[in-house]
């Protein structure tokens, strides 16, 4: 059954509220580009973390990925750093509540959307659709960080399907981009970023009427969305109030009918499983053939292979795993879910290869997740483990399963471009304005 926004929700759809953004003061940092970061789960540690830390002493990574001896100390350190930067005028609150129009551009890639405080709704209302499972330990870590800092430090990326026309929220966005931006910067990945504030009540209402008819898919940020819902449930009836800060979460909403997102794969690194051992354990579970490199050529071979297929590497060669044993799939892949889900590469990888064949523990020490294939190969080679390179899933497949209430294995997709972290934050002192 397809899920749609339920009648119990006041408007039946998305409620995006303005807020007073907390932003870097340009004259207090080396550059806006130098204080930004990718989302916390895209930063490859330790190399990327060190690179970001040294780019500017105020880089946002010191808040989203603080370093200390234990988790409690890390979260407390992030909170103290946030308060200190605000006291020093490094981070400054905007004078009035706003929705923020955000633009990313590189070459022929153009993405625009609205950043605001989204009213949180129960999963059964179907207003915001997750499509991936989450790891409880990651949700606990993010929840502890948000509790301590009392802030949403980075926006989730949500997609919705508008009418494909320049009306409603899209009209508000495109009018804003004709005005001078609040900020403009270009990060080292070549993306230019611009931000505008929408403070006019009529424009905010115009966007709100449009979004109130929409349903969103979580494109990036499942763990943070689960964290939002967890923190909200902890505070219902508490001092924050039912319509307080924790009833909303910072998001970027993108109309993919107007600005299509790109969907890429997320690759696995198995640090404790050498390639030779991985191959020896297969025992006929998959057919295996060696394909020629370099990496881009090997990935093209993976892309053109029908059925379930994976590229196993880490030993200097590329091993294409394909044609899984049908009887093994029947024994290891869960029944009772749509055939489309049963055929997903990520389903077969986690249910058959990782759990049944290789018996790799499903935790952060057993499996690493990297968005960049070259980085995954390098890490596997450095650790003496294996990299399992994946293929992307079509957005419509993701959306179709999500509307049926079916979640994919975690880290099945990477939607992008992802919003840069550090351009606008949301802190507890300011409750959302507008409809509750």
JSON list of N, CA and C in Angstrom, two decimals, residues 20-58:
[
{"chain": "A", "resi": 20, "resn": "UNK", "atom": "N", "xyz": [16.02, 31.95, 13.21]},
{"chain": "A", "resi": 20, "resn": "UNK", "atom": "CA", "xyz": [17.17, 32.86, 13.17]},
{"chain": "A", "resi": 20, "resn": "UNK", "atom": "C", "xyz": [18.44, 32.04, 13.03]},
{"chain": "A", "resi": 21, "resn": "UNK", "atom": "N", "xyz": [19.00, 32.05, 11.83]},
{"chain": "A", "resi": 21, "resn": "UNK", "atom": "CA", "xyz": [20.18, 31.25, 11.57]},
{"chain": "A", "resi": 21, "resn": "UNK", "atom": "C", "xyz": [21.39, 31.75, 12.34]},
{"chain": "A", "resi": 22, "resn": "UNK", "atom": "N", "xyz": [22.24, 30.81, 12.72]},
{"chain": "A", "resi": 22, "resn": "UNK", "atom": "CA", "xyz": [23.52, 31.11, 13.34]},
{"chain": "A", "resi": 22, "resn": "UNK", "atom": "C", "xyz": [24.58, 30.88, 12.27]},
{"chain": "A", "resi": 23, "resn": "UNK", "atom": "N", "xyz": [25.30, 31.98, 11.90]},
{"chain": "A", "resi": 23, "resn": "UNK", "atom": "CA", "xyz": [26.21, 31.91, 10.76]},
{"chain": "A", "resi": 23, "resn": "UNK", "atom": "C", "xyz": [27.58, 32.50, 11.11]},
{"chain": "A", "resi": 24, "resn": "UNK", "atom": "N", "xyz": [28.59, 32.05, 10.38]},
{"chain": "A", "resi": 24, "resn": "UNK", "atom": "CA", "xyz": [29.93, 32.59, 10.58]},
{"chain": "A", "resi": 24, "resn": "UNK", "atom": "C", "xyz": [29.99, 34.05, 10.16]},
{"chain": "A", "resi": 25, "resn": "UNK", "atom": "N", "xyz": [30.68, 34.86, 10.96]},
{"chain": "A", "resi": 25, "resn": "UNK", "atom": "CA", "xyz": [30.97, 36.25, 10.60]},
{"chain": "A", "resi": 25, "resn": "UNK", "atom": "C", "xyz": [32.16, 36.23, 9.64]},
{"chain": "A", "resi": 26, "resn": "UNK", "atom": "N", "xyz": [31.99, 36.66, 8.40]},
{"chain": "A", "resi": 26, "resn": "UNK", "atom": "CA", "xyz": [33.07, 36.53, 7.41]},
{"chain": "A", "resi": 26, "resn": "UNK", "atom": "C", "xyz": [34.38, 37.19, 7.84]},
{"chain": "A", "resi": 27, "resn": "UNK", "atom": "N", "xyz": [34.28, 38.28, 8.61]},
{"chain": "A", "resi": 27, "resn": "UNK", "atom": "CA", "xyz": [35.51, 38.98, 8.99]},
{"chain": "A", "resi": 27, "resn": "UNK", "atom": "C", "xyz": [36.23, 38.33, 10.17]},
{"chain": "A", "resi": 28, "resn": "UNK", "atom": "N", "xyz": [35.67, 37.25, 10.73]},
{"chain": "A", "resi": 28, "resn": "UNK", "atom": "CA", "xyz": [36.29, 36.58, 11.87]},
{"chain": "A", "resi": 28, "resn": "UNK", "atom": "C", "xyz": [36.93, 35.24, 11.48]},
{"chain": "A", "resi": 29, "resn": "UNK", "atom": "N", "xyz": [36.81, 34.84, 10.21]},
{"chain": "A", "resi": 29, "resn": "UNK", "atom": "CA", "xyz": [37.39, 33.58, 9.76]},
{"chain": "A", "resi": 29, "resn": "UNK", "atom": "C", "xyz": [38.22, 33.83, 8.51]},
{"chain": "A", "resi": 30, "resn": "UNK", "atom": "N", "xyz": [39.10, 32.87, 8.19]},
{"chain": "A", "resi": 30, "resn": "UNK", "atom": "CA", "xyz": [39.95, 33.03, 7.02]},
{"chain": "A", "resi": 30, "resn": "UNK", "atom": "C", "xyz": [39.15, 33.16, 5.75]},
{"chain": "A", "resi": 31, "resn": "UNK", "atom": "N", "xyz": [38.17, 32.28, 5.57]},
{"chain": "A", "resi": 31, "resn": "UNK", "atom": "CA", "xyz": [37.22, 32.33, 4.46]},
{"chain": "A", "resi": 31, "resn": "UNK", "atom": "C", "xyz": [36.06, 31.43, 4.80]},
{"chain": "A", "resi": 32, "resn": "UNK", "atom": "N", "xyz": [34.91, 31.68, 4.19]},
{"chain": "A", "resi": 32, "resn": "UNK", "atom": "CA", "xyz": [33.76, 30.83, 4.45]},
{"chain": "A", "resi": 32, "resn": "UNK", "atom": "C", "xyz": [34.02, 29.40, 3.96]},
{"chain": "A", "resi": 33, "resn": "UNK", "atom": "N", "xyz": [34.73, 29.27, 2.84]},
{"chain": "A", "resi": 33, "resn": "UNK", "atom": "CA", "xyz": [35.04, 27.94, 2.33]},
{"chain": "A", "resi": 33, "resn": "UNK", "atom": "C", "xyz": [35.89, 27.16, 3.33]},
{"chain": "A", "resi": 34, "resn": "UNK", "atom": "N", "xyz": [36.79, 27.84, 4.03]},
{"chain": "A", "resi": 34, "resn": "UNK", "atom": "CA", "xyz": [37.72, 27.17, 4.93]},
{"chain": "A", "resi": 34, "resn": "UNK", "atom": "C", "xyz": [37.06, 26.69, 6.22]},
{"chain": "A", "resi": 35, "resn": "UNK", "atom": "N", "xyz": [35.86, 27.17, 6.53]},
{"chain": "A", "resi": 35, "resn": "UNK", "atom": "CA", "xyz": [35.20, 26.73, 7.76]},
{"chain": "A", "resi": 35, "resn": "UNK", "atom": "C", "xyz": [34.10, 25.72, 7.49]},
{"chain": "A", "resi": 36, "resn": "UNK", "atom": "N", "xyz": [33.84, 25.40, 6.22]},
{"chain": "A", "resi": 36, "resn": "UNK", "atom": "CA", "xyz": [32.80, 24.42, 5.90]},
{"chain": "A", "resi": 36, "resn": "UNK", "atom": "C", "xyz": [33.38, 23.02, 5.90]},
{"chain": "A", "resi": 37, "resn": "UNK", "atom": "N", "xyz": [32.47, 22.05, 5.84]},
{"chain": "A", "resi": 37, "resn": "UNK", "atom": "CA", "xyz": [32.84, 20.64, 5.84]},
{"chain": "A", "resi": 37, "resn": "UNK", "atom": "C", "xyz": [31.77, 19.86, 5.10]},
{"chain": "A", "resi": 38, "resn": "UNK", "atom": "N", "xyz": [32.09, 18.69, 4.57]},
{"chain": "A", "resi": 38, "resn": "UNK", "atom": "CA", "xyz": [31.02, 17.78, 4.14]},
{"chain": "A", "resi": 38, "resn": "UNK", "atom": "C", "xyz": [30.24, 17.31, 5.37]},
{"chain": "A", "resi": 39, "resn": "UNK", "atom": "N", "xyz": [29.07, 16.66, 5.18]},
{"chain": "A", "resi": 39, "resn": "UNK", "atom": "CA", "xyz": [28.37, 16.08, 6.33]},
{"chain": "A", "resi": 39, "resn": "UNK", "atom": "C", "xyz": [29.29, 15.16, 7.13]},
{"chain": "A", "resi": 40, "resn": "UNK", "atom": "N", "xyz": [28.98, 15.00, 8.41]},
{"chain": "A", "resi": 40, "resn": "UNK", "atom": "CA", "xyz": [29.87, 14.28, 9.33]},
{"chain": "A", "resi": 40, "resn": "UNK", "atom": "C", "xyz": [30.20, 12.87, 8.85]},
{"chain": "A", "resi": 41, "resn": "UNK", "atom": "N", "xyz": [29.24, 12.19, 8.21]},
{"chain": "A", "resi": 41, "resn": "UNK", "atom": "CA", "xyz": [29.47, 10.80, 7.83]},
{"chain": "A", "resi": 41, "resn": "UNK", "atom": "C", "xyz": [30.16, 10.65, 6.48]},
{"chain": "A", "resi": 42, "resn": "UNK", "atom": "N", "xyz": [30.49, 11.77, 5.83]},
{"chain": "A", "resi": 42, "resn": "UNK", "atom": "CA", "xyz": [31.22, 11.72, 4.57]},
{"chain": "A", "resi": 42, "resn": "UNK", "atom": "C", "xyz": [32.71, 12.00, 4.80]},
{"chain": "A", "resi": 43, "resn": "UNK", "atom": "N", "xyz": [33.04, 12.62, 5.94]},
{"chain": "A", "resi": 43, "resn": "UNK", "atom": "CA", "xyz": [34.43, 12.93, 6.26]},
{"chain": "A", "resi": 43, "resn": "UNK", "atom": "C", "xyz": [35.20, 11.63, 6.49]},
{"chain": "A", "resi": 44, "resn": "UNK", "atom": "N", "xyz": [36.24, 11.42, 5.70]},
{"chain": "A", "resi": 44, "resn": "UNK", "atom": "CA", "xyz": [37.06, 10.22, 5.84]},
{"chain": "A", "resi": 44, "resn": "UNK", "atom": "C", "xyz": [38.12, 10.48, 6.91]},
{"chain": "A", "resi": 45, "resn": "UNK", "atom": "N", "xyz": [38.10, 9.68, 7.95]},
{"chain": "A", "resi": 45, "resn": "UNK", "atom": "CA", "xyz": [39.05, 9.87, 9.05]},
{"chain": "A", "resi": 45, "resn": "UNK", "atom": "C", "xyz": [40.21, 8.89, 8.92]},
{"chain": "A", "resi": 46, "resn": "UNK", "atom": "N", "xyz": [41.43, 9.30, 9.32]},
{"chain": "A", "resi": 46, "resn": "UNK", "atom": "CA", "xyz": [41.77, 10.58, 9.97]},
{"chain": "A", "resi": 46, "resn": "UNK", "atom": "C", "xyz": [42.22, 11.67, 9.00]},
{"chain": "A", "resi": 47, "resn": "UNK", "atom": "N", "xyz": [42.48, 11.31, 7.74]},
{"chain": "A", "resi": 47, "resn": "UNK", "atom": "CA", "xyz": [43.11, 12.27, 6.83]},
{"chain": "A", "resi": 47, "resn": "UNK", "atom": "C", "xyz": [42.25, 13.50, 6.57]},
{"chain": "A", "resi": 48, "resn": "UNK", "atom": "N", "xyz": [40.99, 13.29, 6.17]},
{"chain": "A", "resi": 48, "resn": "UNK", "atom": "CA", "xyz": [40.12, 14.42, 5.87]},
{"chain": "A", "resi": 48, "resn": "UNK", "atom": "C", "xyz": [39.84, 15.25, 7.12]},
{"chain": "A", "resi": 49, "resn": "UNK", "atom": "N", "xyz": [39.71, 14.57, 8.25]},
{"chain": "A", "resi": 49, "resn": "UNK", "atom": "CA", "xyz": [39.45, 15.28, 9.50]},
{"chain": "A", "resi": 49, "resn": "UNK", "atom": "C", "xyz": [40.61, 16.23, 9.82]},
{"chain": "A", "resi": 50, "resn": "UNK", "atom": "N", "xyz": [41.83, 15.74, 9.70]},
{"chain": "A", "resi": 50, "resn": "UNK", "atom": "CA", "xyz": [42.99, 16.59, 9.96]},
{"chain": "A", "resi": 50, "resn": "UNK", "atom": "C", "xyz": [43.07, 17.74, 8.95]},
{"chain": "A", "resi": 51, "resn": "UNK", "atom": "N", "xyz": [42.77, 17.44, 7.69]},
{"chain": "A", "resi": 51, "resn": "UNK", "atom": "CA", "xyz": [42.80, 18.48, 6.66]},
{"chain": "A", "resi": 51, "resn": "UNK", "atom": "C", "xyz": [41.82, 19.60, 6.98]},
{"chain": "A", "resi": 52, "resn": "UNK", "atom": "N", "xyz": [40.62, 19.25, 7.40]},
{"chain": "A", "resi": 52, "resn": "UNK", "atom": "CA", "xyz": [39.60, 20.25, 7.73]},
{"chain": "A", "resi": 52, "resn": "UNK", "atom": "C", "xyz": [39.98, 21.02, 8.99]},
{"chain": "A", "resi": 53, "resn": "UNK", "atom": "N", "xyz": [40.50, 20.33, 9.98]},
{"chain": "A", "resi": 53, "resn": "UNK", "atom": "CA", "xyz": [40.90, 21.00, 11.23]},
{"chain": "A", "resi": 53, "resn": "UNK", "atom": "C", "xyz": [41.96, 22.06, 10.98]},
{"chain": "A", "resi": 54, "resn": "UNK", "atom": "N", "xyz": [42.87, 21.79, 10.05]},
{"chain": "A", "resi": 54, "resn": "UNK", "atom": "CA", "xyz": [43.96, 22.72, 9.80]},
{"chain": "A", "resi": 54, "resn": "UNK", "atom": "C", "xyz": [43.61, 23.78, 8.76]},
{"chain": "A", "resi": 55, "resn": "UNK", "atom": "N", "xyz": [42.46, 23.62, 8.08]},
{"chain": "A", "resi": 55, "resn": "UNK", "atom": "CA", "xyz": [42.06, 24.62, 7.08]},
{"chain": "A", "resi": 55, "resn": "UNK", "atom": "C", "xyz": [41.77, 25.96, 7.73]},
{"chain": "A", "resi": 56, "resn": "UNK", "atom": "N", "xyz": [41.18, 25.92, 8.93]},
{"chain": "A", "resi": 56, "resn": "UNK", "atom": "CA", "xyz": [40.86, 27.12, 9.69]},
{"chain": "A", "resi": 56, "resn": "UNK", "atom": "C", "xyz": [40.60, 26.69, 11.13]},
{"chain": "A", "resi": 57, "resn": "UNK", "atom": "N", "xyz": [41.08, 27.41, 12.13]},
{"chain": "A", "resi": 57, "resn": "UNK", "atom": "CA", "xyz": [40.86, 26.99, 13.52]},
{"chain": "A", "resi": 57, "resn": "UNK", "atom": "C", "xyz": [39.39, 26.95, 13.91]},
{"chain": "A", "resi": 58, "resn": "UNK", "atom": "N", "xyz": [38.52, 27.57, 13.09]},
{"chain": "A", "resi": 58, "resn": "UNK", "atom": "CA", "xyz": [37.10, 27.58, 13.40]},
{"chain": "A", "resi": 58, "resn": "UNK", "atom": "C", "xyz": [36.30, 26.68, 12.47]}
]
